[in-house]
Amino acid sequence: MPVLGNPRRAPIVLAYATFVLAGLNAGVGGVLLPALIGDYGVDMTTIGITFFASSAGFMLAGSATGPLLERLGTRLALAVGGGLYVMATLYMAARPPFVAFVAVQLVVGYGTGVLESVLNAYLAESPSATTLLNRLHAFFGVGALLGPLTAAWMLTFLPWTAVWLVLAVACLPLVAGFLTAYPRRAPAGDGAADPLVKAGPPYPDAPVLPTVPEASGSERGGLLTAVMRSPAVVLASVFLAVYVGLEISVGNWGFTFLVEEHAQTGLTAGYISSGYWLGLTLGRFLISPLATRMGLTAAGMTYACLAGVTASAVLTWAAPGAVVATAGFFLLGFFLGPIFPTAMAVVPDLTTTRLVPTAIGVMNGVSVIGGAALPWLTGAIGQSAGIWTLMPSAVLLALLQLALWRMIVARMTPA
């Protein structure tokens, strides 16, 4: 009997649950850092090595997604990613030596990278890809919101290793679900249809091979090479690197900005910062359905969101008090929310069907570079010139995204 009783609904529900887990994984990290520093007796600079190790694993997974899907198919690729994550988190739960703890972050990053890239690629082939991908990434936001609360609560009566044990156990039923509900291959435009839309066979667990056009000469030379030669995909990768850099810069430095530039108390600044992440999550749930009702295309919706990001950053920059700053941060997150998943949804319009999984993997991996480099640069500028530069930087990055998006849209070809 198919998982959850509905063979078309099961893959969607499992994808959402997987992204909640990915969000939890991202959300618990900051809360666990003090416990890790104290337990291993290292400083903040040393513990920061774990971020680079995890990012390297994530980038490696992004570049390997296309070949992995071609060799193993959707079902086994997801099982590999989930299995590696389970083994890595179980190992961390055993409190390994610090060097091994750092090394295993490569596996954690690779496992989560495979899961995210494969599921993005699977849903990107859906007729309702924009809505589905926005919901998918909204559930990541749900996990990211719950992660700090869950970890902080557990640390009141359990060691930090217990948090990783819980995440490992939570992933086990997902791996079982991957093997039960997903197809060996992802039929283009079929298996990822919205579960609220009635449709007949083929079912997701049927061994149906995708109908893929004959590979061009460049594609035969290597999926990754072919993707990197595509100007549209390279532009989209840079676009997402800027996006993630902006998102994390505001998320990481917003608290300091509010305290130092707007004289907010730590408690008030914390609530406003939480409102930013809440806005990000709600934006992914609400904006895409609203845009569909208004008849906006994915390209048009992204233009509107980027305009909203720019206006919200200006509002937050000029905010005279807590109320306006709260609204500005919430709206900034709200309009940022749909941009990443929508960029994933238009990948089939940027390249050939065979290259879509590899393109999504590369975009996912390159986004990590922006997520590491731009927040670091923002902090360095804030250290020398003052943290007031956060919002002007956000405005500039939003305008850069507008320019990049215009070039991407010019290269779109309806699939």
XYZ file of C-alpha atoms in Angstrom:
415
model
C 0.000 0.000 0.000
C 1.467 3.386 -0.957
C 2.742 5.664 1.764
C 0.001 7.859 3.285
C -2.631 6.064 1.177
C -2.275 8.370 -1.855
C 0.526 7.596 -4.316
C 0.536 11.147 -5.693
C 0.407 12.961 -2.354
C 3.141 10.937 -0.623
C 6.179 12.366 -2.504
C 4.995 15.930 -1.858
C 4.419 15.345 1.859
C 7.795 13.626 2.191
C 9.508 16.495 0.380
C 7.946 19.010 2.765
C 8.893 16.907 5.797
C 12.463 16.607 4.504
C 12.774 20.375 4.221
C 11.447 20.805 7.746
C 14.286 18.504 8.838
C 16.786 20.506 6.750
C 15.538 23.678 8.440
C 15.860 22.080 11.872
C 19.414 21.039 10.983
C 20.260 24.640 10.059
C 18.415 26.134 13.017
C 19.996 24.109 15.821
C 23.567 25.012 14.843
C 23.719 28.450 16.404
C 22.217 27.264 19.692
C 24.684 24.372 19.939
C 27.800 26.491 19.310
C 28.380 27.568 22.951
C 28.013 23.961 24.131
C 30.439 22.745 21.458
C 32.974 25.450 22.293
C 32.799 24.601 25.981
C 32.897 20.830 25.517
C 35.769 20.744 23.035
C 37.644 23.671 24.575
C 38.031 25.622 21.321
C 37.434 29.270 20.415
C 34.933 30.806 18.008
C 37.447 31.013 15.166
C 38.256 27.318 15.431
C 34.640 26.189 15.662
C 34.002 28.253 12.522
C 35.934 25.636 10.538
C 32.829 23.447 10.765
C 30.897 25.960 8.635
C 33.425 25.733 5.814
C 33.481 21.929 5.985
C 29.706 21.696 5.810
C 29.562 24.223 2.957
C 32.194 22.268 1.017
C 30.117 19.096 1.331
C 26.997 20.958 0.238
C 28.749 22.381 -2.836
C 30.108 18.953 -3.750
C 26.582 17.543 -3.557
C 25.300 20.295 -5.838
C 27.819 19.517 -8.559
C 27.143 15.770 -8.260
C 23.328 15.874 -8.330
C 22.889 15.431 -12.095
C 25.248 12.461 -12.487
C 23.872 10.905 -9.289
C 20.311 11.089 -10.603
C 21.334 9.651 -13.975
C 23.052 6.683 -12.358
C 20.759 5.962 -9.416
C 17.437 7.617 -10.161
C 15.331 9.724 -7.809
C 14.522 6.997 -5.291
C 18.057 5.786 -4.596
C 19.606 9.272 -4.805
C 17.307 10.450 -2.007
C 18.007 7.288 -0.005
C 21.759 7.872 -0.359
C 21.459 11.481 0.809
C 19.226 10.541 3.730
C 21.356 7.540 4.681
C 24.541 9.610 4.749
C 22.825 12.220 6.911
C 21.641 9.563 9.378
C 25.090 8.000 9.673
C 26.821 11.383 10.085
C 24.435 12.645 12.766
C 24.598 9.346 14.650
C 28.380 9.669 14.631
C 28.158 13.217 16.007
C 25.777 11.977 18.682
C 28.596 9.689 19.870
C 30.779 12.772 20.571
C 33.750 12.059 18.299
C 37.135 13.794 18.692
C 37.070 17.377 17.474
C 39.033 16.680 14.277
C 36.575 13.925 13.379
C 33.663 16.191 14.287
C 34.926 18.744 11.778
C 35.521 16.104 9.120
C 32.041 14.610 9.442
C 30.552 18.020 8.607
C 31.533 17.257 5.016
C 29.209 14.260 5.102
C 26.405 16.235 6.756
C 26.732 18.952 4.105
C 26.834 16.397 1.299
C 23.805 14.499 2.595
C 21.647 17.598 3.041
C 22.886 18.976 -0.277
C 21.794 15.835 -2.127
C 18.375 15.851 -0.455
C 17.736 19.514 -1.212
C 19.027 19.438 -4.791
C 17.191 16.228 -5.763
C 13.891 17.415 -4.294
C 14.272 20.828 -5.962
C 14.911 19.081 -9.277
C 11.980 16.690 -8.767
C 9.467 19.458 -8.087
C 10.907 21.796 -10.739
C 9.551 19.414 -13.402
C 5.997 19.873 -12.099
C 3.327 21.884 -13.940
C 2.786 23.773 -10.652
C 6.495 24.079 -9.892
C 6.513 27.676 -8.661
C 3.843 27.077 -6.010
C 5.244 23.707 -4.953
C 8.804 24.989 -4.628
C 7.683 28.023 -2.644
C 5.838 25.716 -0.250
C 8.865 23.431 -0.103
C 11.189 26.232 0.975
C 8.546 27.622 3.314
C 8.724 24.361 5.233
C 12.489 24.872 5.494
C 11.616 28.146 7.208
C 9.291 26.304 9.572
C 12.155 24.018 10.578
C 14.554 26.949 10.923
C 12.084 28.661 13.267
C 11.562 25.539 15.372
C 15.225 24.485 15.459
C 16.565 27.074 17.938
C 13.581 26.615 20.252
C 13.890 22.818 20.195
C 17.650 22.812 20.753
C 17.475 25.397 23.560
C 14.762 23.377 25.318
C 16.687 20.096 24.997
C 19.910 21.626 26.315
C 18.183 22.451 29.591
C 18.220 18.778 30.560
C 20.271 16.873 27.929
C 23.799 17.143 26.429
C 24.297 18.612 22.955
C 24.817 15.159 21.497
C 21.144 14.345 22.136
C 20.061 16.969 19.604
C 21.918 15.163 16.809
C 20.519 11.830 17.945
C 16.979 13.175 17.654
C 17.669 14.517 14.145
C 19.128 11.162 13.073
C 16.082 9.288 14.345
C 13.766 11.800 12.666
C 15.436 11.136 9.310
C 15.001 7.352 9.432
C 11.290 7.292 8.469
C 12.039 9.736 5.675
C 14.593 7.333 4.166
C 12.010 4.551 4.335
C 9.513 6.873 2.662
C 11.942 7.694 -0.153
C 12.303 4.007 -0.976
C 8.534 3.506 -0.925
C 6.997 6.606 -2.479
C 9.441 7.981 -5.049
C 9.999 6.722 -8.584
C 13.229 5.155 -9.751
C 13.240 7.960 -12.313
C 11.370 11.273 -12.218
C 8.945 11.421 -15.171
C 9.076 14.969 -16.499
C 5.975 16.946 -15.652
C 4.279 14.021 -13.937
C 5.264 12.746 -10.577
C 5.492 16.079 -8.826
C 2.046 17.390 -9.650
C 0.183 19.280 -6.959
C -1.467 16.659 -4.723
C -4.695 18.675 -4.714
C -5.027 18.165 -8.460
C -6.649 14.900 -9.412
C -4.743 12.860 -11.952
C -4.384 9.292 -13.002
C -1.400 6.953 -13.429
C 1.504 6.561 -13.789
C 2.076 6.357 -10.045
C 5.218 7.720 -8.369
C 6.557 4.268 -7.536
C 6.265 3.018 -11.101
C 9.618 2.404 -12.813
C 8.991 4.931 -15.580
C 11.960 6.486 -17.348
C 11.778 10.178 -18.283
C 11.369 11.191 -21.858
C 14.577 13.105 -22.476
C 15.617 14.693 -25.751
C 18.776 13.401 -27.336
C 21.827 14.919 -25.711
C 23.776 17.487 -27.644
C 27.486 17.167 -28.208
C 28.306 19.394 -25.245
C 26.024 17.371 -22.974
C 27.686 14.141 -23.994
C 30.972 15.681 -22.901
C 29.763 15.901 -19.315
C 26.680 17.227 -17.550
C 28.589 19.593 -15.281
C 30.676 20.975 -18.154
C 27.573 21.539 -20.259
C 25.830 23.379 -17.420
C 28.814 25.611 -16.712
C 28.872 26.618 -20.391
C 25.284 27.870 -20.186
C 25.207 31.670 -19.657
C 21.644 31.480 -18.320
C 22.534 28.931 -15.637
C 25.703 30.821 -14.669
C 23.665 34.017 -14.285
C 21.055 32.170 -12.229
C 23.810 30.765 -9.992
C 25.243 34.238 -9.378
C 21.713 35.523 -8.767
C 21.141 32.947 -6.026
C 24.577 33.575 -4.508
C 23.641 37.253 -4.145
C 20.207 36.314 -2.816
C 21.499 33.960 -0.116
C 24.202 36.460 0.811
C 21.544 39.146 1.309
C 19.219 36.841 3.225
C 21.894 35.639 5.648
C 23.534 39.057 6.006
C 20.276 40.582 7.236
C 19.533 37.517 9.360
C 22.965 37.523 11.010
C 23.604 41.256 11.404
C 20.058 42.577 11.784
C 20.155 42.153 15.567
C 23.340 44.232 15.866
C 21.902 46.860 13.495
C 18.791 47.251 15.639
C 20.713 47.482 18.911
C 23.454 49.853 17.762
C 21.631 52.015 15.219
C 18.098 52.076 16.638
C 18.885 51.700 20.347
C 16.602 48.690 20.744
C 16.926 46.460 23.786
C 18.254 42.977 23.246
C 14.819 41.473 23.823
C 13.080 43.823 21.379
C 15.786 43.337 18.755
C 15.429 39.586 19.158
C 11.688 39.744 18.537
C 12.146 41.963 15.478
C 14.790 39.596 14.094
C 12.406 36.670 14.593
C 9.798 38.665 12.673
C 12.194 38.769 9.729
C 12.367 34.960 9.562
C 8.624 34.683 10.121
C 8.070 37.027 7.190
C 10.404 34.914 5.039
C 8.375 31.786 5.808
C 4.967 33.417 5.289
C 6.119 34.975 2.024
C 6.860 31.534 0.631
C 3.437 30.257 1.627
C 1.355 33.239 0.519
C 2.892 35.237 -2.342
C 2.979 32.555 -5.051
C -0.740 31.592 -4.769
C -1.652 35.295 -4.709
C 0.495 35.977 -7.775
C -1.176 33.071 -9.600
C -4.627 34.513 -8.895
C -3.452 37.884 -10.186
C -2.149 36.284 -13.387
C 1.511 37.106 -12.726
C 4.186 34.893 -14.259
C 7.114 33.637 -12.184
C 9.268 36.326 -13.792
C 6.759 39.065 -13.015
C 6.302 37.882 -9.431
C 10.066 37.968 -8.880
C 10.296 41.520 -10.240
C 7.558 42.552 -7.791
C 9.292 40.798 -4.883
C 12.651 42.417 -5.652
C 10.961 45.817 -5.764
C 9.417 44.996 -2.380
C 12.825 43.971 -0.992
C 14.353 47.264 -2.121
C 11.530 49.349 -0.641
C 11.582 47.378 2.625
C 15.336 47.828 3.003
C 14.951 51.582 2.477
C 12.118 51.636 5.035
C 14.175 49.737 7.610
C 17.196 51.968 6.971
C 15.148 55.118 7.600
C 12.980 53.673 10.396
C 12.639 56.140 13.278
C 11.530 53.619 15.883
C 10.747 50.035 16.844
C 7.333 49.910 15.156
C 8.568 50.958 11.709
C 11.707 48.831 12.081
C 9.543 45.808 12.934
C 7.394 46.366 9.855
C 10.476 46.902 7.694
C 12.197 43.706 8.820
C 9.017 41.651 8.444
C 8.342 42.991 4.944
C 11.968 42.502 3.935
C 11.732 38.833 4.868
C 8.253 38.535 3.338
C 9.354 39.756 -0.095
C 12.661 37.858 0.006
C 10.905 34.572 0.725
C 9.701 33.471 -2.748
C 12.808 34.522 -4.695
C 15.005 31.457 -4.130
C 12.365 28.768 -4.845
C 11.027 30.690 -7.835
C 14.525 30.847 -9.344
C 14.637 27.053 -8.996
C 11.207 26.733 -10.608
C 12.267 28.501 -13.832
C 15.327 26.302 -14.443
C 13.447 24.169 -17.032
C 13.060 27.410 -19.017
C 16.820 28.040 -18.913
C 18.269 24.740 -20.114
C 17.417 21.348 -21.600
C 15.471 18.712 -19.675
C 18.495 16.467 -19.229
C 20.531 19.276 -17.675
C 17.861 20.493 -15.224
C 18.988 18.370 -12.209
C 22.643 19.317 -12.689
C 21.765 22.992 -13.175
C 19.706 23.023 -9.973
C 22.488 21.274 -8.097
C 25.068 23.807 -9.310
C 22.798 26.736 -8.430
C 22.153 25.273 -4.989
C 25.860 24.739 -4.403
C 27.024 28.133 -5.680
C 24.456 29.861 -3.461
C 26.486 28.672 -0.460
C 29.420 30.811 -1.641
C 27.322 33.946 -1.426
C 25.913 32.780 1.901
C 29.426 32.654 3.341
C 31.237 35.491 1.563
C 28.677 38.317 1.628
C 27.791 38.086 5.353
C 31.531 38.083 6.110
C 31.994 41.153 3.881
C 29.006 42.854 5.512
C 30.535 42.281 8.942
C 33.933 43.558 7.818
C 32.388 46.741 6.391
C 30.298 47.168 9.521
C 33.396 46.781 11.678
C 35.244 49.569 9.866
C 32.458 51.945 8.801
C 29.630 51.098 11.194
C 26.752 48.621 11.143
C 24.486 51.353 9.694
C 25.855 50.150 6.347
C 23.740 46.950 6.572
C 20.634 48.404 4.948
C 22.416 50.428 2.239
C 24.237 47.190 1.397
C 20.887 45.382 1.273
C 19.542 47.993 -1.149
C 22.583 47.616 -3.422
C 22.317 43.821 -3.394
C 18.600 44.010 -4.199
C 19.312 46.303 -7.160
C 22.055 43.927 -8.316
C 19.539 41.090 -8.193
C 17.111 43.141 -10.291
C 19.796 43.612 -12.943
C 20.720 39.925 -12.895
C 17.067 38.842 -13.035
C 16.489 41.008 -16.094
C 19.364 39.235 -17.870
C 18.017 35.834 -16.797
C 14.497 36.559 -18.039
C 15.910 37.631 -21.401
C 17.377 34.126 -21.759
C 14.243 32.191 -20.771
C 12.769 29.826 -23.308
C 9.450 28.191 -22.327
C 10.027 24.473 -21.831
